Amino acid sequence: MGRLVIEGGRRIDGEFALQGAKNAVLPILAATVLNGGKNIVYNCPELSDVSSTIEVLENLGCKVVRHQNILEVDSSDMNSHTIPERLMRKMRSSIIFLGAIIARCKKACVSMPGGCEIGQRPIDLHLKALRALGIEITESHGYINCVADKITGADIHLDFPSVGATENIMLAACTADGITTIENAAREPEIMDLQNFLNRMGARISGGGGSVIRIEGVKKLSGVEHTIMPDRIVAGTYLAAAAATKGQIILNGADCTHMSAILNLLSDMGCRIYREEARVILTANRRLLAAATVKTMPYPGFPTDIQSPFMALAAIADGTTIFIENIFENRYQHVDELVRMGADIRLDGRCAVVVGAERLTGANVVAKELRGGAALVVAGLAADGITTIENTKYIDRGYERIEDYLALSGAKITRKE
Ligand code: UD1
């Protein structure tokens, strides 16, 4: 199992191009099965979650060729409608293949995603919505079986703006008979990227990025080329790394319009932010100020995915910050590890009270999930002495060669296998 070793206390000062967004590339790769054609997807980050998605595609009979950050997916010879347990367990978000497979094959069989490290993550909203489209769903022996003679457009109201459920409905409905509307749809920018990809294929979808999405079913979709949007969560993490070390960072390709909640908070904490077209610059030259309260919310609220890296900032800021995690009930697993590094954090259910310390100290810590692992990297960069982070496999799910980008920006960080 790999680990990262960080000699903390060095100022981050760097400039690089931002990787493509994990949460956009995964549903877009799932969408390639819809058209039975050749697709070229640019700016695919090198992540283990992308490798897992490629494994799912290959298991379905698609041909996938990778040239660095370009993926060619040919779904013309797709010959399976099943995702086995082994692959579903690797990556829960494979559930977004369900809508795409049922639309293409009129049947789908995927293993139940099972429990996950950041919370229960039920899929009831996905299944209820797919049933509304006329898909018959049965659950047995740990598998979800779907069949549909015909998928029919419907008016769907989501009780919660679930990202995955919104994507599954878009995928299932784009070749349905008639019109589907999704009310209370997720508004995350990655939904817009999926809409753009599907429309380029020939789908007729409007409203992505807003609360009501309209999908007019079409008969045929064709192969396309598409460039994945920049990763706003990875951007937030590198901005946090610079802020934690009183440093500076320039992120090329960043879309500031997707990051208002993150950038406003950094600004409130005393960082200087320069929002430019297709890049963001942060400079921090003094101790951070605590933000009063950080509440995670669906987009455009503060993203749950960046809560943990920002808790590492709060741990060294001047004053007290209260975090309220409203999206995933078990997203505080980094807290014990930050406390090992000298952070003063008290947990009470979904609420964490963080009293900023003058400094953190390096320690041996363990990443327990993706973003919590990133929080430990941010903390390690700022801490005095050496921090060793075990379980880099979690970080590698969402951050492309994190140690290379940080080392190029002045950090002393190495990976040990
Ligand atoms: C996606 C992102 C993840 C991000 C999350 C919230 C991807 C691959 N992952 O995950 O990084 O943290 O959005 O922004 O894009 N829920 C239900 N029933 C359902 C579905 C969801 O109760 O059927 C609940 C979940 O338990 C959670 C909330 O809704 O409390 C949000 O989940 P959702 O938006 O679906 O997250 P994901 O799509 O899994």
GROMACS .gro file of C-alpha atoms and ligand atoms in nm:
model
  456
    1MET     CA    1   0.000   0.000   0.000
    2GLY     CA    2   0.155   0.334  -0.103
    3ARG     CA    3   0.226   0.628   0.122
    4LEU     CA    4   0.316   0.992   0.081
    5VAL     CA    5   0.594   1.145   0.286
    6ILE     CA    6   0.583   1.522   0.328
    7GLU     CA    7   0.842   1.744   0.490
    8GLY     CA    8   0.614   2.030   0.591
    9GLY     CA    9   0.664   2.400   0.636
   10ARG     CA   10   0.766   2.482   0.279
   11ARG     CA   11   0.588   2.753   0.087
   12ILE     CA   12   0.383   2.639  -0.213
   13ASP     CA   13   0.460   2.858  -0.513
   14GLY     CA   14   0.356   2.715  -0.845
   15GLU     CA   15   0.167   2.735  -1.170
   16PHE     CA   16   0.015   2.445  -1.363
   17ALA     CA   17  -0.280   2.339  -1.572
   18LEU     CA   18  -0.571   2.191  -1.385
   19GLN     CA   19  -0.667   1.829  -1.448
   20GLY     CA   20  -1.004   1.728  -1.597
   21ALA     CA   21  -1.290   1.676  -1.353
   22LYS     CA   22  -1.335   1.328  -1.208
   23ASN     CA   23  -1.705   1.386  -1.149
   24ALA     CA   24  -1.754   1.487  -1.513
   25VAL     CA   25  -1.543   1.219  -1.678
   26LEU     CA   26  -1.711   0.925  -1.501
   27PRO     CA   27  -2.071   0.990  -1.621
   28ILE     CA   28  -1.942   1.097  -1.964
   29LEU     CA   29  -1.755   0.770  -2.006
   30ALA     CA   30  -2.070   0.585  -1.897
   31ALA     CA   31  -2.261   0.784  -2.162
   32THR     CA   32  -2.035   0.653  -2.438
   33VAL     CA   33  -2.223   0.320  -2.431
   34LEU     CA   34  -2.540   0.497  -2.551
   35ASN     CA   35  -2.439   0.563  -2.910
   36GLY     CA   36  -2.280   0.239  -3.030
   37GLY     CA   37  -2.016   0.451  -3.197
   38LYS     CA   38  -1.664   0.590  -3.162
   39ASN     CA   39  -1.605   0.860  -2.905
   40ILE     CA   40  -1.294   1.062  -2.828
   41VAL     CA   41  -1.274   1.218  -2.486
   42TYR     CA   42  -0.995   1.472  -2.420
   43ASN     CA   43  -0.858   1.590  -2.086
   44CYS     CA   44  -0.932   1.263  -1.904
   45PRO     CA   45  -0.732   1.271  -1.582
   46GLU     CA   46  -0.510   0.976  -1.494
   47LEU     CA   47  -0.701   0.849  -1.194
   48SER     CA   48  -0.768   0.507  -1.055
   49ASP     CA   49  -1.143   0.583  -1.081
   50VAL     CA   50  -1.098   0.643  -1.454
   51SER     CA   51  -0.911   0.310  -1.480
   52SER     CA   52  -1.198   0.140  -1.295
   53THR     CA   53  -1.447   0.298  -1.537
   54ILE     CA   54  -1.242   0.173  -1.832
   55GLU     CA   55  -1.255  -0.175  -1.678
   56VAL     CA   56  -1.635  -0.151  -1.662
   57LEU     CA   57  -1.650  -0.038  -2.027
   58GLU     CA   58  -1.424  -0.324  -2.137
   59ASN     CA   59  -1.629  -0.570  -1.935
   60LEU     CA   60  -1.937  -0.453  -2.127
   61GLY     CA   61  -1.755  -0.527  -2.454
   62CYS     CA   62  -1.648  -0.171  -2.546
   63LYS     CA   63  -1.302  -0.108  -2.690
   64VAL     CA   64  -1.102   0.152  -2.505
   65VAL     CA   65  -0.768   0.297  -2.614
   66ARG     CA   66  -0.580   0.545  -2.402
   67HIS     CA   67  -0.317   0.791  -2.528
   68GLN     CA   68  -0.218   0.980  -2.215
   69ASN     CA   69  -0.515   1.207  -2.139
   70ILE     CA   70  -0.714   1.112  -2.448
   71LEU     CA   71  -0.953   0.819  -2.435
   72GLU     CA   72  -1.108   0.658  -2.739
   73VAL     CA   73  -1.415   0.454  -2.656
   74ASP     CA   74  -1.583   0.245  -2.922
   75SER     CA   75  -1.909   0.101  -2.795
   76SER     CA   76  -2.021  -0.055  -3.125
   77ASP     CA   77  -1.946  -0.412  -3.014
   78MET     CA   78  -2.095  -0.383  -2.666
   79ASN     CA   79  -2.212  -0.734  -2.579
   80SER     CA   80  -2.300  -0.736  -2.211
   81HIS     CA   81  -2.551  -0.555  -1.992
   82THR     CA   82  -2.403  -0.666  -1.659
   83ILE     CA   83  -2.161  -0.505  -1.416
   84PRO     CA   84  -2.030  -0.771  -1.176
   85GLU     CA   85  -1.987  -0.720  -0.804
   86ARG     CA   86  -1.607  -0.709  -0.828
   87LEU     CA   87  -1.627  -0.390  -1.039
   88MET     CA   88  -1.919  -0.230  -0.853
   89ARG     CA   89  -1.730  -0.271  -0.528
   90LYS     CA   90  -1.427  -0.095  -0.673
   91MET     CA   91  -1.624   0.217  -0.747
   92ARG     CA   92  -1.973   0.292  -0.618
   93SER     CA   93  -2.030   0.556  -0.881
   94SER     CA   94  -2.047   0.277  -1.144
   95ILE     CA   95  -2.419   0.298  -1.060
   96ILE     CA   96  -2.439   0.575  -1.323
   97PHE     CA   97  -2.389   0.306  -1.586
   98LEU     CA   98  -2.738   0.178  -1.502
   99GLY     CA   99  -2.924   0.448  -1.697
  100ALA     CA  100  -2.688   0.419  -1.994
  101ILE     CA  101  -2.698   0.038  -2.017
  102ILE     CA  102  -3.078   0.016  -1.989
  103ALA     CA  103  -3.117   0.281  -2.259
  104ARG     CA  104  -2.883   0.093  -2.494
  105CYS     CA  105  -2.980  -0.271  -2.420
  106LYS     CA  106  -3.333  -0.239  -2.271
  107LYS     CA  107  -3.201  -0.453  -1.988
  108ALA     CA  108  -2.933  -0.400  -1.726
  109CYS     CA  109  -2.797  -0.592  -1.432
  110VAL     CA  110  -2.562  -0.434  -1.182
  111SER     CA  111  -2.448  -0.546  -0.841
  112MET     CA  112  -2.578  -0.343  -0.545
  113PRO     CA  113  -2.321  -0.074  -0.469
  114GLY     CA  114  -2.314  -0.161  -0.095
  115GLY     CA  115  -2.204   0.058   0.195
  116CYS     CA  116  -1.936   0.318   0.154
  117GLU     CA  117  -1.680   0.498   0.357
  118ILE     CA  118  -1.844   0.843   0.358
  119GLY     CA  119  -2.200   0.739   0.440
  120GLN     CA  120  -2.483   0.507   0.346
  121ARG     CA  121  -2.526   0.645  -0.006
  122PRO     CA  122  -2.862   0.488  -0.089
  123ILE     CA  123  -2.982   0.468  -0.451
  124ASP     CA  124  -3.357   0.488  -0.385
  125LEU     CA  125  -3.391   0.813  -0.582
  126HIS     CA  126  -3.219   0.656  -0.885
  127LEU     CA  127  -3.448   0.351  -0.879
  128LYS     CA  128  -3.770   0.548  -0.820
  129ALA     CA  129  -3.689   0.774  -1.115
  130LEU     CA  130  -3.602   0.484  -1.346
  131ARG     CA  131  -3.929   0.312  -1.251
  132ALA     CA  132  -4.114   0.632  -1.344
  133LEU     CA  133  -3.964   0.595  -1.694
  134GLY     CA  134  -4.135   0.254  -1.726
  135ILE     CA  135  -3.834   0.042  -1.630
  136GLU     CA  136  -3.914  -0.270  -1.427
  137ILE     CA  137  -3.665  -0.319  -1.147
  138THR     CA  138  -3.619  -0.618  -0.921
  139GLU     CA  139  -3.355  -0.663  -0.656
  140SER     CA  140  -3.230  -1.011  -0.573
  141HIS     CA  141  -2.910  -1.183  -0.453
  142GLY     CA  142  -2.735  -0.847  -0.426
  143TYR     CA  143  -2.808  -0.752  -0.786
  144ILE     CA  144  -3.041  -0.495  -0.941
  145ASN     CA  145  -3.212  -0.627  -1.253
  146CYS     CA  146  -3.377  -0.385  -1.493
  147VAL     CA  147  -3.587  -0.455  -1.800
  148ALA     CA  148  -3.791  -0.228  -2.022
  149ASP     CA  149  -3.975  -0.302  -2.346
  150LYS     CA  150  -3.988   0.068  -2.392
  151ILE     CA  151  -3.857   0.365  -2.194
  152THR     CA  152  -4.119   0.639  -2.177
  153GLY     CA  153  -4.062   1.004  -2.086
  154ALA     CA  154  -4.208   1.116  -1.752
  155ASP     CA  155  -4.220   1.410  -1.513
  156ILE     CA  156  -3.985   1.329  -1.229
  157HIS     CA  157  -3.945   1.523  -0.908
  158LEU     CA  158  -3.634   1.444  -0.705
  159ASP     CA  159  -3.686   1.472  -0.328
  160PHE     CA  160  -3.319   1.572  -0.304
  161PRO     CA  161  -3.106   1.713  -0.590
  162SER     CA  162  -2.890   1.400  -0.616
  163VAL     CA  163  -2.607   1.432  -0.868
  164GLY     CA  164  -2.598   1.061  -0.955
  165ALA     CA  165  -2.977   1.028  -0.984
  166THR     CA  166  -2.996   1.334  -1.212
  167GLU     CA  167  -2.725   1.183  -1.435
  168ASN     CA  168  -2.889   0.840  -1.443
  169ILE     CA  169  -3.221   0.992  -1.550
  170MET     CA  170  -3.051   1.198  -1.825
  171LEU     CA  171  -2.878   0.886  -1.956
  172ALA     CA  172  -3.191   0.668  -1.944
  173ALA     CA  173  -3.422   0.930  -2.090
  174CYS     CA  174  -3.230   1.070  -2.384
  175THR     CA  175  -3.356   0.800  -2.621
  176ALA     CA  176  -3.693   0.751  -2.446
  177ASP     CA  177  -4.030   0.795  -2.615
  178GLY     CA  178  -4.148   1.147  -2.538
  179ILE     CA  179  -4.036   1.415  -2.298
  180THR     CA  180  -3.887   1.378  -1.952
  181THR     CA  181  -3.856   1.660  -1.704
  182ILE     CA  182  -3.649   1.647  -1.388
  183GLU     CA  183  -3.759   1.889  -1.117
  184ASN     CA  184  -3.521   1.967  -0.832
  185ALA     CA  185  -3.237   1.837  -1.047
  186ALA     CA  186  -2.878   1.865  -0.921
  187ARG     CA  187  -2.722   2.188  -1.052
  188GLU     CA  188  -2.354   2.087  -1.029
  189PRO     CA  189  -2.145   2.210  -1.325
  190GLU     CA  190  -2.061   1.846  -1.410
  191ILE     CA  191  -2.430   1.798  -1.504
  192MET     CA  192  -2.384   2.073  -1.763
  193ASP     CA  193  -2.077   1.895  -1.901
  194LEU     CA  194  -2.280   1.575  -1.935
  195GLN     CA  195  -2.563   1.767  -2.105
  196ASN     CA  196  -2.314   1.916  -2.353
  197PHE     CA  197  -2.167   1.574  -2.426
  198LEU     CA  198  -2.508   1.415  -2.479
  199ASN     CA  199  -2.633   1.700  -2.697
  200ARG     CA  200  -2.323   1.674  -2.910
  201MET     CA  201  -2.421   1.307  -2.965
  202GLY     CA  202  -2.763   1.420  -3.087
  203ALA     CA  203  -2.964   1.426  -2.764
  204ARG     CA  204  -3.205   1.714  -2.697
  205ILE     CA  205  -3.152   1.821  -2.340
  206SER     CA  206  -3.195   2.170  -2.197
  207GLY     CA  207  -3.191   2.328  -1.854
  208GLY     CA  208  -2.872   2.157  -1.725
  209GLY     CA  209  -2.715   2.372  -1.454
  210GLY     CA  210  -3.064   2.479  -1.341
  211SER     CA  211  -3.325   2.302  -1.126
  212VAL     CA  212  -3.544   2.185  -1.413
  213ILE     CA  213  -3.397   1.972  -1.690
  214ARG     CA  214  -3.599   1.885  -2.000
  215ILE     CA  215  -3.507   1.584  -2.210
  216GLU     CA  216  -3.677   1.528  -2.542
  217GLY     CA  217  -3.620   1.166  -2.644
  218VAL     CA  218  -3.446   1.112  -2.979
  219LYS     CA  219  -3.423   0.801  -3.195
  220LYS     CA  220  -3.051   0.789  -3.257
  221LEU     CA  221  -2.724   0.906  -3.107
  222SER     CA  222  -2.384   0.911  -3.273
  223GLY     CA  223  -2.016   0.908  -3.172
  224VAL     CA  224  -1.861   1.238  -3.061
  225GLU     CA  225  -1.550   1.423  -2.945
  226HIS     CA  226  -1.553   1.613  -2.619
  227THR     CA  227  -1.313   1.783  -2.377
  228ILE     CA  228  -1.374   1.726  -2.004
  229MET     CA  229  -1.423   2.039  -1.791
  230PRO     CA  230  -1.162   2.138  -1.529
  231ASP     CA  231  -1.187   1.989  -1.180
  232ARG     CA  232  -1.318   2.251  -0.937
  233ILE     CA  233  -1.258   2.026  -0.633
  234VAL     CA  234  -0.895   1.959  -0.724
  235ALA     CA  235  -0.860   2.336  -0.784
  236GLY     CA  236  -0.999   2.401  -0.434
  237THR     CA  237  -0.751   2.155  -0.285
  238TYR     CA  238  -0.444   2.315  -0.448
  239LEU     CA  239  -0.571   2.661  -0.353
  240ALA     CA  240  -0.599   2.532   0.006
  241ALA     CA  241  -0.242   2.396  -0.015
  242ALA     CA  242  -0.112   2.740  -0.114
  243ALA     CA  243  -0.326   2.914   0.149
  244ALA     CA  244  -0.203   2.677   0.423
  245THR     CA  245   0.163   2.751   0.346
  246LYS     CA  246   0.133   3.130   0.298
  247GLY     CA  247   0.210   3.065  -0.064
  248GLN     CA  248   0.095   3.144  -0.413
  249ILE     CA  249  -0.059   2.937  -0.688
  250ILE     CA  250  -0.177   2.991  -1.042
  251LEU     CA  251  -0.419   2.732  -1.177
  252ASN     CA  252  -0.453   2.750  -1.553
  253GLY     CA  253  -0.777   2.630  -1.706
  254ALA     CA  254  -0.976   2.687  -1.384
  255ASP     CA  255  -1.332   2.810  -1.428
  256CYS     CA  256  -1.391   3.060  -1.146
  257THR     CA  257  -1.765   3.069  -1.216
  258HIS     CA  258  -1.785   2.712  -1.081
  259MET     CA  259  -1.596   2.795  -0.763
  260SER     CA  260  -1.766   3.100  -0.610
  261ALA     CA  261  -1.836   2.936  -0.272
  262ILE     CA  262  -1.474   2.815  -0.244
  263LEU     CA  263  -1.316   3.141  -0.362
  264ASN     CA  264  -1.538   3.359  -0.141
  265LEU     CA  265  -1.442   3.154   0.164
  266LEU     CA  266  -1.070   3.177   0.085
  267SER     CA  267  -1.110   3.549   0.042
  268ASP     CA  268  -1.291   3.576   0.380
  269MET     CA  269  -0.999   3.385   0.533
  270GLY     CA  270  -0.759   3.656   0.418
  271CYS     CA  271  -0.627   3.521   0.086
  272ARG     CA  272  -0.601   3.739  -0.221
  273ILE     CA  273  -0.785   3.587  -0.512
  274TYR     CA  274  -0.756   3.700  -0.872
  275ARG     CA  275  -1.035   3.559  -1.086
  276GLU     CA  276  -0.942   3.562  -1.451
  277GLU     CA  277  -1.093   3.400  -1.753
  278ALA     CA  278  -0.977   3.038  -1.751
  279ARG     CA  279  -0.743   3.076  -1.456
  280VAL     CA  280  -0.733   3.162  -1.088
  281ILE     CA  281  -0.447   3.303  -0.881
  282LEU     CA  282  -0.424   3.288  -0.503
  283THR     CA  283  -0.169   3.457  -0.280
  284ALA     CA  284  -0.160   3.426   0.097
  285ASN     CA  285   0.100   3.604   0.303
  286ARG     CA  286  -0.027   3.585   0.659
  287ARG     CA  287  -0.197   3.352   0.902
  288LEU     CA  288  -0.546   3.264   0.784
  289LEU     CA  289  -0.851   3.400   0.963
  290ALA     CA  290  -1.117   3.153   1.074
  291ALA     CA  291  -1.441   3.160   0.878
  292ALA     CA  292  -1.738   3.162   1.114
  293THR     CA  293  -1.939   2.872   0.971
  294VAL     CA  294  -1.892   2.637   0.677
  295LYS     CA  295  -2.209   2.451   0.574
  296THR     CA  296  -2.192   2.197   0.295
  297MET     CA  297  -2.482   2.221   0.052
  298PRO     CA  298  -2.575   2.107  -0.297
  299TYR     CA  299  -2.426   2.334  -0.568
  300PRO     CA  300  -2.401   2.633  -0.575
  301GLY     CA  301  -2.351   2.593  -0.199
  302PHE     CA  302  -2.019   2.497  -0.043
  303PRO     CA  303  -1.921   2.152  -0.180
  304THR     CA  304  -1.905   1.857   0.057
  305ASP     CA  305  -1.603   1.738  -0.141
  306ILE     CA  306  -1.393   2.033  -0.028
  307GLN     CA  307  -1.507   2.033   0.337
  308SER     CA  308  -1.214   1.821   0.457
  309PRO     CA  309  -0.928   2.010   0.283
  310PHE     CA  310  -1.078   2.330   0.427
  311MET     CA  311  -1.091   2.175   0.773
  312ALA     CA  312  -0.713   2.144   0.750
  313LEU     CA  313  -0.706   2.522   0.687
  314ALA     CA  314  -0.942   2.591   0.977
  315ALA     CA  315  -0.712   2.384   1.199
  316ILE     CA  316  -0.436   2.645   1.161
  317ALA     CA  317  -0.650   2.959   1.121
  318ASP     CA  318  -0.680   3.232   1.379
  319GLY     CA  319  -1.012   3.168   1.557
  320THR     CA  320  -1.289   2.909   1.563
  321THR     CA  321  -1.470   2.758   1.264
  322ILE     CA  322  -1.788   2.553   1.280
  323PHE     CA  323  -1.843   2.297   1.006
  324ILE     CA  324  -2.186   2.152   0.934
  325GLU     CA  325  -2.180   1.855   0.695
  326ASN     CA  326  -2.525   1.834   0.540
  327ILE     CA  327  -2.462   1.589   0.254
  328PHE     CA  328  -2.280   1.277   0.380
  329GLU     CA  329  -2.319   1.167   0.741
  330ASN     CA  330  -1.979   1.000   0.770
  331ARG     CA  331  -1.752   1.257   0.612
  332TYR     CA  332  -1.547   1.341   0.919
  333GLN     CA  333  -1.306   1.048   0.917
  334HIS     CA  334  -1.010   1.281   0.868
  335VAL     CA  335  -1.081   1.445   1.205
  336ASP     CA  336  -0.899   1.187   1.420
  337GLU     CA  337  -0.600   1.207   1.189
  338LEU     CA  338  -0.589   1.588   1.199
  339VAL     CA  339  -0.610   1.567   1.578
  340ARG     CA  340  -0.300   1.342   1.574
  341MET     CA  341  -0.127   1.632   1.401
  342GLY     CA  342  -0.222   1.871   1.682
  343ALA     CA  343  -0.557   2.003   1.554
  344ASP     CA  344  -0.821   2.099   1.810
  345ILE     CA  345  -1.147   1.958   1.671
  346ARG     CA  346  -1.461   1.847   1.857
  347LEU     CA  347  -1.725   1.645   1.676
  348ASP     CA  348  -2.094   1.637   1.752
  349GLY     CA  349  -2.292   1.449   1.487
  350ARG     CA  350  -2.285   1.650   1.167
  351CYS     CA  351  -2.114   1.942   1.340
  352ALA     CA  352  -1.738   1.991   1.390
  353VAL     CA  353  -1.595   2.274   1.597
  354VAL     CA  354  -1.239   2.359   1.496
  355VAL     CA  355  -1.029   2.589   1.714
  356GLY     CA  356  -0.733   2.705   1.509
  357ALA     CA  357  -0.390   2.611   1.649
  358GLU     CA  358  -0.068   2.812   1.596
  359ARG     CA  359   0.080   2.513   1.417
  360LEU     CA  360   0.031   2.146   1.334
  361THR     CA  361   0.305   1.888   1.379
  362GLY     CA  362   0.396   1.610   1.138
  363ALA     CA  363   0.269   1.262   1.229
  364ASN     CA  364   0.193   0.921   1.080
  365VAL     CA  365  -0.165   0.940   0.956
  366VAL     CA  366  -0.397   0.727   0.747
  367ALA     CA  367  -0.620   0.836   0.457
  368LYS     CA  368  -0.959   0.668   0.493
  369GLU     CA  369  -1.130   0.813   0.188
  370LEU     CA  370  -1.049   1.037  -0.108
  371ARG     CA  371  -1.109   1.395   0.009
  372GLY     CA  372  -1.015   1.320   0.369
  373GLY     CA  373  -0.682   1.201   0.229
  374ALA     CA  374  -0.642   1.531   0.044
  375ALA     CA  375  -0.705   1.714   0.373
  376LEU     CA  376  -0.410   1.528   0.527
  377VAL     CA  377  -0.189   1.638   0.237
  378VAL     CA  378  -0.287   2.003   0.296
  379ALA     CA  379  -0.224   1.964   0.670
  380GLY     CA  380   0.109   1.788   0.610
  381LEU     CA  381   0.232   2.068   0.382
  382ALA     CA  382   0.167   2.323   0.656
  383ALA     CA  383   0.286   2.114   0.954
  384ASP     CA  384   0.624   2.125   1.123
  385GLY     CA  385   0.828   1.814   1.049
  386ILE     CA  386   0.750   1.496   0.861
  387THR     CA  387   0.400   1.366   0.787
  388THR     CA  388   0.351   1.018   0.646
  389ILE     CA  389   0.012   0.951   0.487
  390GLU     CA  390  -0.076   0.584   0.444
  391ASN     CA  391  -0.332   0.456   0.191
  392THR     CA  392  -0.256   0.679  -0.107
  393LYS     CA  393  -0.492   0.459  -0.309
  394TYR     CA  394  -0.780   0.677  -0.189
  395ILE     CA  395  -0.609   1.000  -0.295
  396ASP     CA  396  -0.525   0.849  -0.635
  397ARG     CA  397  -0.896   0.802  -0.704
  398GLY     CA  398  -0.936   1.175  -0.759
  399TYR     CA  399  -0.596   1.348  -0.780
  400GLU     CA  400  -0.371   1.294  -1.077
  401ARG     CA  401  -0.009   1.247  -0.956
  402ILE     CA  402  -0.063   1.482  -0.662
  403GLU     CA  403   0.301   1.456  -0.550
  404ASP     CA  404   0.432   1.570  -0.890
  405TYR     CA  405   0.217   1.884  -0.903
  406LEU     CA  406   0.305   1.976  -0.545
  407ALA     CA  407   0.677   1.898  -0.581
  408LEU     CA  408   0.688   2.123  -0.889
  409SER     CA  409   0.535   2.394  -0.672
  410GLY     CA  410   0.798   2.384  -0.399
  411ALA     CA  411   0.671   2.108  -0.168
  412LYS     CA  412   0.899   1.836  -0.039
  413ILE     CA  413   0.682   1.535  -0.102
  414THR     CA  414   0.764   1.184  -0.216
  415ARG     CA  415   0.571   0.866  -0.276
  416LYS     CA  416   0.689   0.538  -0.128
  417GLU     CA  417   0.534   0.214  -0.249
  418UD1     C1  418  -2.163   1.296  -0.637
  418UD1     C2  419  -2.014   1.309  -0.652
  418UD1     C3  420  -1.948   1.322  -0.515
  418UD1     C4  421  -2.011   1.438  -0.438
  418UD1     C5  422  -2.163   1.424  -0.434
  418UD1     C6  423  -2.232   1.543  -0.371
  418UD1     C7  424  -1.966   1.187  -0.854
  418UD1     C8  425  -1.903   1.069  -0.917
  418UD1     N1  426  -1.962   1.192  -0.719
  418UD1     O1  427  -2.189   1.176  -0.564
  418UD1     O2  428  -1.810   1.349  -0.533
  418UD1     O3  429  -1.963   1.438  -0.305
  418UD1     O4  430  -2.214   1.409  -0.568
  418UD1     O5  431  -2.196   1.661  -0.437
  418UD1     O6  432  -2.014   1.276  -0.921
  418UD1     N2  433  -2.909   1.019  -0.184
  418UD1     C9  434  -3.019   0.946  -0.144
  418UD1     N3  435  -3.074   0.860  -0.235
  418UD1    C10  436  -3.026   0.845  -0.361
  418UD1    C11  437  -2.914   0.921  -0.400
  418UD1    C12  438  -2.856   1.008  -0.308
  418UD1     O7  439  -3.066   0.958  -0.031
  418UD1     O8  440  -3.082   0.765  -0.438
  418UD1    C13  441  -2.846   1.113  -0.086
  418UD1    C14  442  -2.703   1.069  -0.051
  418UD1     O9  443  -2.702   0.973   0.052
  418UD1    C15  444  -2.641   1.200  -0.009
  418UD1    C16  445  -2.709   1.301  -0.099
  418UD1    O10  446  -2.827   1.238  -0.148
  418UD1    O11  447  -2.678   1.228   0.126
  418UD1    C17  448  -2.622   1.348  -0.216
  418UD1    O12  449  -2.584   1.236  -0.292
  418UD1     P1  450  -2.559   1.247  -0.449
  418UD1    O13  451  -2.576   1.388  -0.494
  418UD1    O14  452  -2.640   1.142  -0.515
  418UD1    O15  453  -2.406   1.210  -0.458
  418UD1     P2  454  -2.336   1.114  -0.561
  418UD1    O16  455  -2.397   1.130  -0.695
  418UD1    O17  456  -2.323   0.978  -0.502
   0.00000   0.00000   0.00000
